[in-house]
Amino acid sequence: MPERSSTPAPVSASAPRIEPMPPESALTGFRTLLYKETLRFWKVSFQTVGAPVLNALLFLLIFSHVLDRHVTVYGEVAYTSFLVPGLVMMSVLQNAFANSSSSLIQSKITGNIIFVLLPPLSYREFYAAYVIASTLRGLMVGAGVLAVSAAFVEVPMANPLWVLTFAVMGGIILGSFGVIAGIWADKFDQLAAFQNFLIMPLTMLSGVFYSIHSLPPFWQDVSHFNPFFFMIDGFRYGFFGQSDTSPWLSLGVVSLCFVVLAALTLAMLARGYKLRS
Amino acid sequence: MSLPALRIDGVTKRYGSLQALGGVDLEIGQGEFFGLLGPNGAGKTTLISALSGLVRPDSGTLAIMGHDVVGDYRNARRNLGVVPQELVFDPFFSVRELLRIQSGYFGIRRNDDWIDEILASLDLTHKASANMRALSGGMKRRVLVAQALVHRPPVIVLDEPTAGVDVELRQGLWQFIRKLNRDGHTIVLTTHYLEEAETLCGRIAMLKAGKVVALDTTANLLRRFATHSLRVRLANPARGVELGGTVAEAGEAGEGGWVDFGFDSYADVETLLARLREAQAGLIEMQLGEPDLERVFVEVMHRA
């Protein structure tokens, strides 16, 4: 076998030394990935923002038509008013998940993920960019649903800070879920399974359409094991100043979820799970 | 002493029972045009992936311009541009958007002057605003080259860049890559087109089953491994085979009777022809062949 020492690498004395372009700032790479991920969904905003807003409004139209005259919640809150925050939060969660998961699976399957893996981006920058872009999409869709709903339904906002806190936390958590699903899934149907058998049931059974006090005691207890319930209940507290459980408890559960999911996602990325073999 | 552009020490990588890299040692100097050759599955792409951080070696170290690809990955990757083998692209963006985004990943904003220069060199200026989906395969390939160059890396790795590319584009691409090499960029090339490697590369490493089985200058490899060849068409080819020749494929016109002989120096031709005459082989036509990298490749792979 040839030895390296027997064939020293020739160095061309005449070749000018090339220096790579210096980075302008340590954050430029992260900001660019965030910009690209945001631009990616914005370029198809009919599909990524417009369509989910329309879907949520259809839910509102149908449920309010059927139930508004028959159901009140928290004593005096009309069902349609009660429903709006649930639909807004559901939109935030589902779209935050859809953004990071679809971006990653598409990039993996088409192979263009390589353009993000070759540059000098850290796994933390990777995580932050994908999750923030997902949160932005979730918030945009949520804001769209809220804005259009408010034109037809009276929606109070007792404490906007709670609203914003839970919306952002929900977006970050589902954006992280999306990163995990997008990295784990090798095929679109695996991602669809993740979405349809985990995210969708947890969302639908979290109290988007009802107060858990309307459930039998057993199902009330079960709901407390669903972290999505706390996201929606805390979010709803920001609108009505009332909720099924303490907003502080909800904030605690949601914060714990965030820490666990962020740690799990960062650990996957640091190991290069399914990205760097 | 100048820092090597690439230094690879004892790199191993195993995928289950497959030993993709079995202890690769290589050093590539700055400004070299280096060829990395080997049959499919030899470990070329795994080695390139290890350099670019896509694959984590089981053992060994890799450094680009002195920067370890694991411990100092940011600087290592800033010094490296990779043109991947597959024709991949992001369908959401135009060519210019893609190049601006790629620049940004490397920490560079306001890079339009250099981007314009690359686009012009690759004859893509008129397609700068076109969506990637609208480009032909050859143009997409050129965009991949442009993406690898946006941060002006000193070391450029091209993983089979001309696979499935038409002759005109291939020639244009090599002209451009040669210019980059003249400007001082180190070029590492993998290709199955051995005549390209022979023409372009000053030094070549051949890999087989994850190991370097030959490493030398192209000229030395040709001298060491390849013999000249004499191809003769004989009225009685069996006589030629008895004298050590091998039956060759039929000629362009489909005529048979061709036999190949290898020889080291032209002085041997006279002797060989004399022996054919003595054996009454009946010489009809003859052709002389120069040593080429394909023969070297076959010989090295056969011996390894």
JSON list of C-alpha atoms in Angstrom, two decimals, chain B residues 70-222:
[
{"chain": "B", "resi": 70, "resn": "VAL", "atom": "CA", "xyz": [-15.10, 18.22, 14.06]},
{"chain": "B", "resi": 71, "resn": "GLY", "atom": "CA", "xyz": [-13.31, 20.38, 16.63]},
{"chain": "B", "resi": 72, "resn": "ASP", "atom": "CA", "xyz": [-13.17, 23.52, 14.45]},
{"chain": "B", "resi": 73, "resn": "TYR", "atom": "CA", "xyz": [-16.03, 22.76, 12.09]},
{"chain": "B", "resi": 74, "resn": "ARG", "atom": "CA", "xyz": [-17.00, 26.36, 11.44]},
{"chain": "B", "resi": 75, "resn": "ASN", "atom": "CA", "xyz": [-13.61, 27.31, 10.01]},
{"chain": "B", "resi": 76, "resn": "ALA", "atom": "CA", "xyz": [-13.22, 23.93, 8.29]},
{"chain": "B", "resi": 77, "resn": "ARG", "atom": "CA", "xyz": [-16.53, 24.38, 6.45]},
{"chain": "B", "resi": 78, "resn": "ARG", "atom": "CA", "xyz": [-15.76, 28.01, 5.53]},
{"chain": "B", "resi": 79, "resn": "ASN", "atom": "CA", "xyz": [-12.69, 26.71, 3.73]},
{"chain": "B", "resi": 80, "resn": "LEU", "atom": "CA", "xyz": [-14.56, 24.03, 1.81]},
{"chain": "B", "resi": 81, "resn": "GLY", "atom": "CA", "xyz": [-16.98, 24.13, -1.13]},
{"chain": "B", "resi": 82, "resn": "VAL", "atom": "CA", "xyz": [-18.66, 20.89, -2.15]},
{"chain": "B", "resi": 83, "resn": "VAL", "atom": "CA", "xyz": [-20.43, 20.19, -5.43]},
{"chain": "B", "resi": 84, "resn": "PRO", "atom": "CA", "xyz": [-22.60, 17.18, -4.61]},
{"chain": "B", "resi": 85, "resn": "GLN", "atom": "CA", "xyz": [-23.07, 14.24, -6.92]},
{"chain": "B", "resi": 86, "resn": "GLU", "atom": "CA", "xyz": [-26.87, 14.35, -6.97]},
{"chain": "B", "resi": 87, "resn": "LEU", "atom": "CA", "xyz": [-28.71, 17.06, -8.87]},
{"chain": "B", "resi": 88, "resn": "VAL", "atom": "CA", "xyz": [-30.45, 18.60, -5.87]},
{"chain": "B", "resi": 89, "resn": "PHE", "atom": "CA", "xyz": [-32.14, 21.99, -5.68]},
{"chain": "B", "resi": 90, "resn": "ASP", "atom": "CA", "xyz": [-34.63, 23.97, -3.65]},
{"chain": "B", "resi": 91, "resn": "PRO", "atom": "CA", "xyz": [-37.74, 24.51, -5.79]},
{"chain": "B", "resi": 92, "resn": "PHE", "atom": "CA", "xyz": [-38.97, 27.52, -3.81]},
{"chain": "B", "resi": 93, "resn": "PHE", "atom": "CA", "xyz": [-36.30, 29.96, -4.93]},
{"chain": "B", "resi": 94, "resn": "SER", "atom": "CA", "xyz": [-34.75, 31.66, -7.93]},
{"chain": "B", "resi": 95, "resn": "VAL", "atom": "CA", "xyz": [-31.07, 31.20, -8.76]},
{"chain": "B", "resi": 96, "resn": "ARG", "atom": "CA", "xyz": [-30.08, 34.56, -7.26]},
{"chain": "B", "resi": 97, "resn": "GLU", "atom": "CA", "xyz": [-32.16, 34.02, -4.12]},
{"chain": "B", "resi": 98, "resn": "LEU", "atom": "CA", "xyz": [-30.55, 30.63, -3.67]},
{"chain": "B", "resi": 99, "resn": "LEU", "atom": "CA", "xyz": [-27.03, 32.05, -4.00]},
{"chain": "B", "resi": 100, "resn": "ARG", "atom": "CA", "xyz": [-27.79, 34.93, -1.63]},
{"chain": "B", "resi": 101, "resn": "ILE", "atom": "CA", "xyz": [-29.20, 32.48, 0.91]},
{"chain": "B", "resi": 102, "resn": "GLN", "atom": "CA", "xyz": [-26.20, 30.18, 0.54]},
{"chain": "B", "resi": 103, "resn": "SER", "atom": "CA", "xyz": [-23.88, 33.19, 1.08]},
{"chain": "B", "resi": 104, "resn": "GLY", "atom": "CA", "xyz": [-25.82, 34.08, 4.19]},
{"chain": "B", "resi": 105, "resn": "TYR", "atom": "CA", "xyz": [-25.38, 30.59, 5.64]},
{"chain": "B", "resi": 106, "resn": "PHE", "atom": "CA", "xyz": [-21.64, 31.24, 5.46]},
{"chain": "B", "resi": 107, "resn": "GLY", "atom": "CA", "xyz": [-22.08, 34.56, 7.25]},
{"chain": "B", "resi": 108, "resn": "ILE", "atom": "CA", "xyz": [-21.80, 36.73, 4.13]},
{"chain": "B", "resi": 109, "resn": "ARG", "atom": "CA", "xyz": [-24.38, 39.36, 3.28]},
{"chain": "B", "resi": 110, "resn": "ARG", "atom": "CA", "xyz": [-24.24, 41.80, 0.36]},
{"chain": "B", "resi": 111, "resn": "ASN", "atom": "CA", "xyz": [-22.35, 39.31, -1.80]},
{"chain": "B", "resi": 112, "resn": "ASP", "atom": "CA", "xyz": [-23.90, 40.35, -5.12]},
{"chain": "B", "resi": 113, "resn": "ASP", "atom": "CA", "xyz": [-20.65, 41.40, -6.79]},
{"chain": "B", "resi": 114, "resn": "TRP", "atom": "CA", "xyz": [-19.12, 37.95, -6.34]},
{"chain": "B", "resi": 115, "resn": "ILE", "atom": "CA", "xyz": [-22.43, 36.24, -7.15]},
{"chain": "B", "resi": 116, "resn": "ASP", "atom": "CA", "xyz": [-22.62, 38.22, -10.43]},
{"chain": "B", "resi": 117, "resn": "GLU", "atom": "CA", "xyz": [-19.08, 37.16, -11.24]},
{"chain": "B", "resi": 118, "resn": "ILE", "atom": "CA", "xyz": [-19.84, 33.49, -10.64]},
{"chain": "B", "resi": 119, "resn": "LEU", "atom": "CA", "xyz": [-23.07, 33.70, -12.64]},
{"chain": "B", "resi": 120, "resn": "ALA", "atom": "CA", "xyz": [-21.22, 35.29, -15.56]},
{"chain": "B", "resi": 121, "resn": "SER", "atom": "CA", "xyz": [-18.42, 32.69, -15.42]},
{"chain": "B", "resi": 122, "resn": "LEU", "atom": "CA", "xyz": [-20.95, 29.86, -15.47]},
{"chain": "B", "resi": 123, "resn": "ASP", "atom": "CA", "xyz": [-23.06, 31.52, -18.18]},
{"chain": "B", "resi": 124, "resn": "LEU", "atom": "CA", "xyz": [-26.04, 31.80, -15.84]},
{"chain": "B", "resi": 125, "resn": "THR", "atom": "CA", "xyz": [-26.52, 35.59, -15.76]},
{"chain": "B", "resi": 126, "resn": "HIS", "atom": "CA", "xyz": [-29.62, 35.42, -17.94]},
{"chain": "B", "resi": 127, "resn": "LYS", "atom": "CA", "xyz": [-31.13, 32.83, -15.59]},
{"chain": "B", "resi": 128, "resn": "ALA", "atom": "CA", "xyz": [-30.48, 34.72, -12.34]},
{"chain": "B", "resi": 129, "resn": "SER", "atom": "CA", "xyz": [-34.17, 35.46, -11.80]},
{"chain": "B", "resi": 130, "resn": "ALA", "atom": "CA", "xyz": [-35.44, 32.09, -13.02]},
{"chain": "B", "resi": 131, "resn": "ASN", "atom": "CA", "xyz": [-36.88, 29.60, -10.56]},
{"chain": "B", "resi": 132, "resn": "MET", "atom": "CA", "xyz": [-34.75, 26.50, -10.14]},
{"chain": "B", "resi": 133, "resn": "ARG", "atom": "CA", "xyz": [-37.58, 24.32, -11.44]},
{"chain": "B", "resi": 134, "resn": "ALA", "atom": "CA", "xyz": [-37.41, 26.11, -14.79]},
{"chain": "B", "resi": 135, "resn": "LEU", "atom": "CA", "xyz": [-33.76, 25.22, -15.43]},
{"chain": "B", "resi": 136, "resn": "SER", "atom": "CA", "xyz": [-32.42, 22.37, -17.51]},
{"chain": "B", "resi": 137, "resn": "GLY", "atom": "CA", "xyz": [-30.35, 19.63, -15.88]},
{"chain": "B", "resi": 138, "resn": "GLY", "atom": "CA", "xyz": [-27.11, 21.18, -17.12]},
{"chain": "B", "resi": 139, "resn": "MET", "atom": "CA", "xyz": [-28.03, 24.57, -15.72]},
{"chain": "B", "resi": 140, "resn": "LYS", "atom": "CA", "xyz": [-29.00, 23.06, -12.37]},
{"chain": "B", "resi": 141, "resn": "ARG", "atom": "CA", "xyz": [-25.57, 21.41, -12.32]},
{"chain": "B", "resi": 142, "resn": "ARG", "atom": "CA", "xyz": [-23.93, 24.80, -12.90]},
{"chain": "B", "resi": 143, "resn": "VAL", "atom": "CA", "xyz": [-25.99, 26.33, -10.09]},
{"chain": "B", "resi": 144, "resn": "LEU", "atom": "CA", "xyz": [-24.65, 23.59, -7.80]},
{"chain": "B", "resi": 145, "resn": "VAL", "atom": "CA", "xyz": [-21.13, 24.67, -8.72]},
{"chain": "B", "resi": 146, "resn": "ALA", "atom": "CA", "xyz": [-22.09, 28.31, -8.08]},
{"chain": "B", "resi": 147, "resn": "GLN", "atom": "CA", "xyz": [-23.51, 27.40, -4.66]},
{"chain": "B", "resi": 148, "resn": "ALA", "atom": "CA", "xyz": [-20.25, 25.71, -3.72]},
{"chain": "B", "resi": 149, "resn": "LEU", "atom": "CA", "xyz": [-18.33, 28.87, -4.62]},
{"chain": "B", "resi": 150, "resn": "VAL", "atom": "CA", "xyz": [-20.39, 31.64, -3.01]},
{"chain": "B", "resi": 151, "resn": "HIS", "atom": "CA", "xyz": [-18.09, 31.89, 0.00]},
{"chain": "B", "resi": 152, "resn": "ARG", "atom": "CA", "xyz": [-14.95, 31.71, -2.17]},
{"chain": "B", "resi": 153, "resn": "PRO", "atom": "CA", "xyz": [-13.58, 28.56, -0.50]},
{"chain": "B", "resi": 154, "resn": "PRO", "atom": "CA", "xyz": [-9.88, 27.73, -0.94]},
{"chain": "B", "resi": 155, "resn": "VAL", "atom": "CA", "xyz": [-10.73, 24.02, -1.32]},
{"chain": "B", "resi": 156, "resn": "ILE", "atom": "CA", "xyz": [-13.36, 22.83, -3.78]},
{"chain": "B", "resi": 157, "resn": "VAL", "atom": "CA", "xyz": [-14.53, 19.23, -3.92]},
{"chain": "B", "resi": 158, "resn": "LEU", "atom": "CA", "xyz": [-16.38, 18.07, -7.02]},
{"chain": "B", "resi": 159, "resn": "ASP", "atom": "CA", "xyz": [-18.12, 14.74, -6.61]},
{"chain": "B", "resi": 160, "resn": "GLU", "atom": "CA", "xyz": [-18.66, 13.43, -10.14]},
{"chain": "B", "resi": 161, "resn": "PRO", "atom": "CA", "xyz": [-19.70, 16.85, -11.46]},
{"chain": "B", "resi": 162, "resn": "THR", "atom": "CA", "xyz": [-19.97, 15.78, -15.08]},
{"chain": "B", "resi": 163, "resn": "ALA", "atom": "CA", "xyz": [-22.06, 12.64, -14.63]},
{"chain": "B", "resi": 164, "resn": "GLY", "atom": "CA", "xyz": [-24.79, 12.78, -17.27]},
{"chain": "B", "resi": 165, "resn": "VAL", "atom": "CA", "xyz": [-23.63, 16.16, -18.57]},
{"chain": "B", "resi": 166, "resn": "ASP", "atom": "CA", "xyz": [-23.35, 16.86, -22.30]},
{"chain": "B", "resi": 167, "resn": "VAL", "atom": "CA", "xyz": [-19.97, 17.39, -23.92]},
{"chain": "B", "resi": 168, "resn": "GLU", "atom": "CA", "xyz": [-20.29, 21.14, -24.43]},
{"chain": "B", "resi": 169, "resn": "LEU", "atom": "CA", "xyz": [-21.24, 21.81, -20.83]},
{"chain": "B", "resi": 170, "resn": "ARG", "atom": "CA", "xyz": [-18.55, 19.46, -19.60]},
{"chain": "B", "resi": 171, "resn": "GLN", "atom": "CA", "xyz": [-15.88, 21.33, -21.50]},
{"chain": "B", "resi": 172, "resn": "GLY", "atom": "CA", "xyz": [-17.16, 24.70, -20.29]},
{"chain": "B", "resi": 173, "resn": "LEU", "atom": "CA", "xyz": [-17.24, 23.44, -16.73]},
{"chain": "B", "resi": 174, "resn": "TRP", "atom": "CA", "xyz": [-13.66, 22.17, -16.90]},
{"chain": "B", "resi": 175, "resn": "GLN", "atom": "CA", "xyz": [-12.47, 25.43, -18.38]},
{"chain": "B", "resi": 176, "resn": "PHE", "atom": "CA", "xyz": [-13.97, 27.23, -15.41]},
{"chain": "B", "resi": 177, "resn": "ILE", "atom": "CA", "xyz": [-12.62, 24.77, -12.84]},
{"chain": "B", "resi": 178, "resn": "ARG", "atom": "CA", "xyz": [-9.15, 25.00, -14.39]},
{"chain": "B", "resi": 179, "resn": "LYS", "atom": "CA", "xyz": [-9.31, 28.77, -14.05]},
{"chain": "B", "resi": 180, "resn": "LEU", "atom": "CA", "xyz": [-10.24, 28.40, -10.38]},
{"chain": "B", "resi": 181, "resn": "ASN", "atom": "CA", "xyz": [-7.24, 26.11, -9.94]},
{"chain": "B", "resi": 182, "resn": "ARG", "atom": "CA", "xyz": [-4.96, 28.62, -11.68]},
{"chain": "B", "resi": 183, "resn": "ASP", "atom": "CA", "xyz": [-6.32, 31.29, -9.34]},
{"chain": "B", "resi": 184, "resn": "GLY", "atom": "CA", "xyz": [-5.10, 29.19, -6.41]},
{"chain": "B", "resi": 185, "resn": "HIS", "atom": "CA", "xyz": [-8.10, 27.04, -5.42]},
{"chain": "B", "resi": 186, "resn": "THR", "atom": "CA", "xyz": [-7.32, 23.47, -4.49]},
{"chain": "B", "resi": 187, "resn": "ILE", "atom": "CA", "xyz": [-9.51, 21.13, -6.50]},
{"chain": "B", "resi": 188, "resn": "VAL", "atom": "CA", "xyz": [-10.42, 17.59, -5.48]},
{"chain": "B", "resi": 189, "resn": "LEU", "atom": "CA", "xyz": [-12.24, 15.69, -8.17]},
{"chain": "B", "resi": 190, "resn": "THR", "atom": "CA", "xyz": [-13.97, 12.34, -8.25]},
{"chain": "B", "resi": 191, "resn": "THR", "atom": "CA", "xyz": [-15.04, 11.11, -11.64]},
{"chain": "B", "resi": 192, "resn": "HIS", "atom": "CA", "xyz": [-15.68, 7.95, -13.60]},
{"chain": "B", "resi": 193, "resn": "TYR", "atom": "CA", "xyz": [-14.41, 9.67, -16.75]},
{"chain": "B", "resi": 194, "resn": "LEU", "atom": "CA", "xyz": [-10.78, 8.62, -16.45]},
{"chain": "B", "resi": 195, "resn": "GLU", "atom": "CA", "xyz": [-9.63, 10.61, -19.45]},
{"chain": "B", "resi": 196, "resn": "GLU", "atom": "CA", "xyz": [-10.84, 13.74, -17.63]},
{"chain": "B", "resi": 197, "resn": "ALA", "atom": "CA", "xyz": [-8.86, 12.83, -14.54]},
{"chain": "B", "resi": 198, "resn": "GLU", "atom": "CA", "xyz": [-5.79, 12.10, -16.67]},
{"chain": "B", "resi": 199, "resn": "THR", "atom": "CA", "xyz": [-5.99, 15.46, -18.41]},
{"chain": "B", "resi": 200, "resn": "LEU", "atom": "CA", "xyz": [-6.83, 17.58, -15.37]},
{"chain": "B", "resi": 201, "resn": "CYS", "atom": "CA", "xyz": [-5.30, 16.04, -12.25]},
{"chain": "B", "resi": 202, "resn": "GLY", "atom": "CA", "xyz": [-1.70, 16.49, -11.24]},
{"chain": "B", "resi": 203, "resn": "ARG", "atom": "CA", "xyz": [-1.96, 13.78, -8.63]},
{"chain": "B", "resi": 204, "resn": "ILE", "atom": "CA", "xyz": [-4.31, 10.89, -8.16]},
{"chain": "B", "resi": 205, "resn": "ALA", "atom": "CA", "xyz": [-5.37, 8.56, -5.37]},
{"chain": "B", "resi": 206, "resn": "MET", "atom": "CA", "xyz": [-7.17, 5.34, -6.19]},
{"chain": "B", "resi": 207, "resn": "LEU", "atom": "CA", "xyz": [-9.49, 3.81, -3.64]},
{"chain": "B", "resi": 208, "resn": "LYS", "atom": "CA", "xyz": [-10.71, 0.26, -3.44]},
{"chain": "B", "resi": 209, "resn": "ALA", "atom": "CA", "xyz": [-12.91, -1.13, -0.67]},
{"chain": "B", "resi": 210, "resn": "GLY", "atom": "CA", "xyz": [-12.25, 1.94, 1.47]},
{"chain": "B", "resi": 211, "resn": "LYS", "atom": "CA", "xyz": [-8.46, 1.89, 1.17]},
{"chain": "B", "resi": 212, "resn": "VAL", "atom": "CA", "xyz": [-5.98, 3.92, -0.84]},
{"chain": "B", "resi": 213, "resn": "VAL", "atom": "CA", "xyz": [-4.39, 1.43, -3.21]},
{"chain": "B", "resi": 214, "resn": "ALA", "atom": "CA", "xyz": [-2.43, 3.87, -5.36]},
{"chain": "B", "resi": 215, "resn": "LEU", "atom": "CA", "xyz": [-1.27, 7.41, -4.73]},
{"chain": "B", "resi": 216, "resn": "ASP", "atom": "CA", "xyz": [1.09, 9.27, -6.99]},
{"chain": "B", "resi": 217, "resn": "THR", "atom": "CA", "xyz": [1.40, 11.94, -9.63]},
{"chain": "B", "resi": 218, "resn": "THR", "atom": "CA", "xyz": [-0.56, 11.15, -12.77]},
{"chain": "B", "resi": 219, "resn": "ALA", "atom": "CA", "xyz": [2.66, 10.96, -14.78]},
{"chain": "B", "resi": 220, "resn": "ASN", "atom": "CA", "xyz": [4.23, 8.50, -12.34]},
{"chain": "B", "resi": 221, "resn": "LEU", "atom": "CA", "xyz": [1.15, 6.31, -12.30]},
{"chain": "B", "resi": 222, "resn": "LEU", "atom": "CA", "xyz": [1.14, 6.16, -16.08]}
]
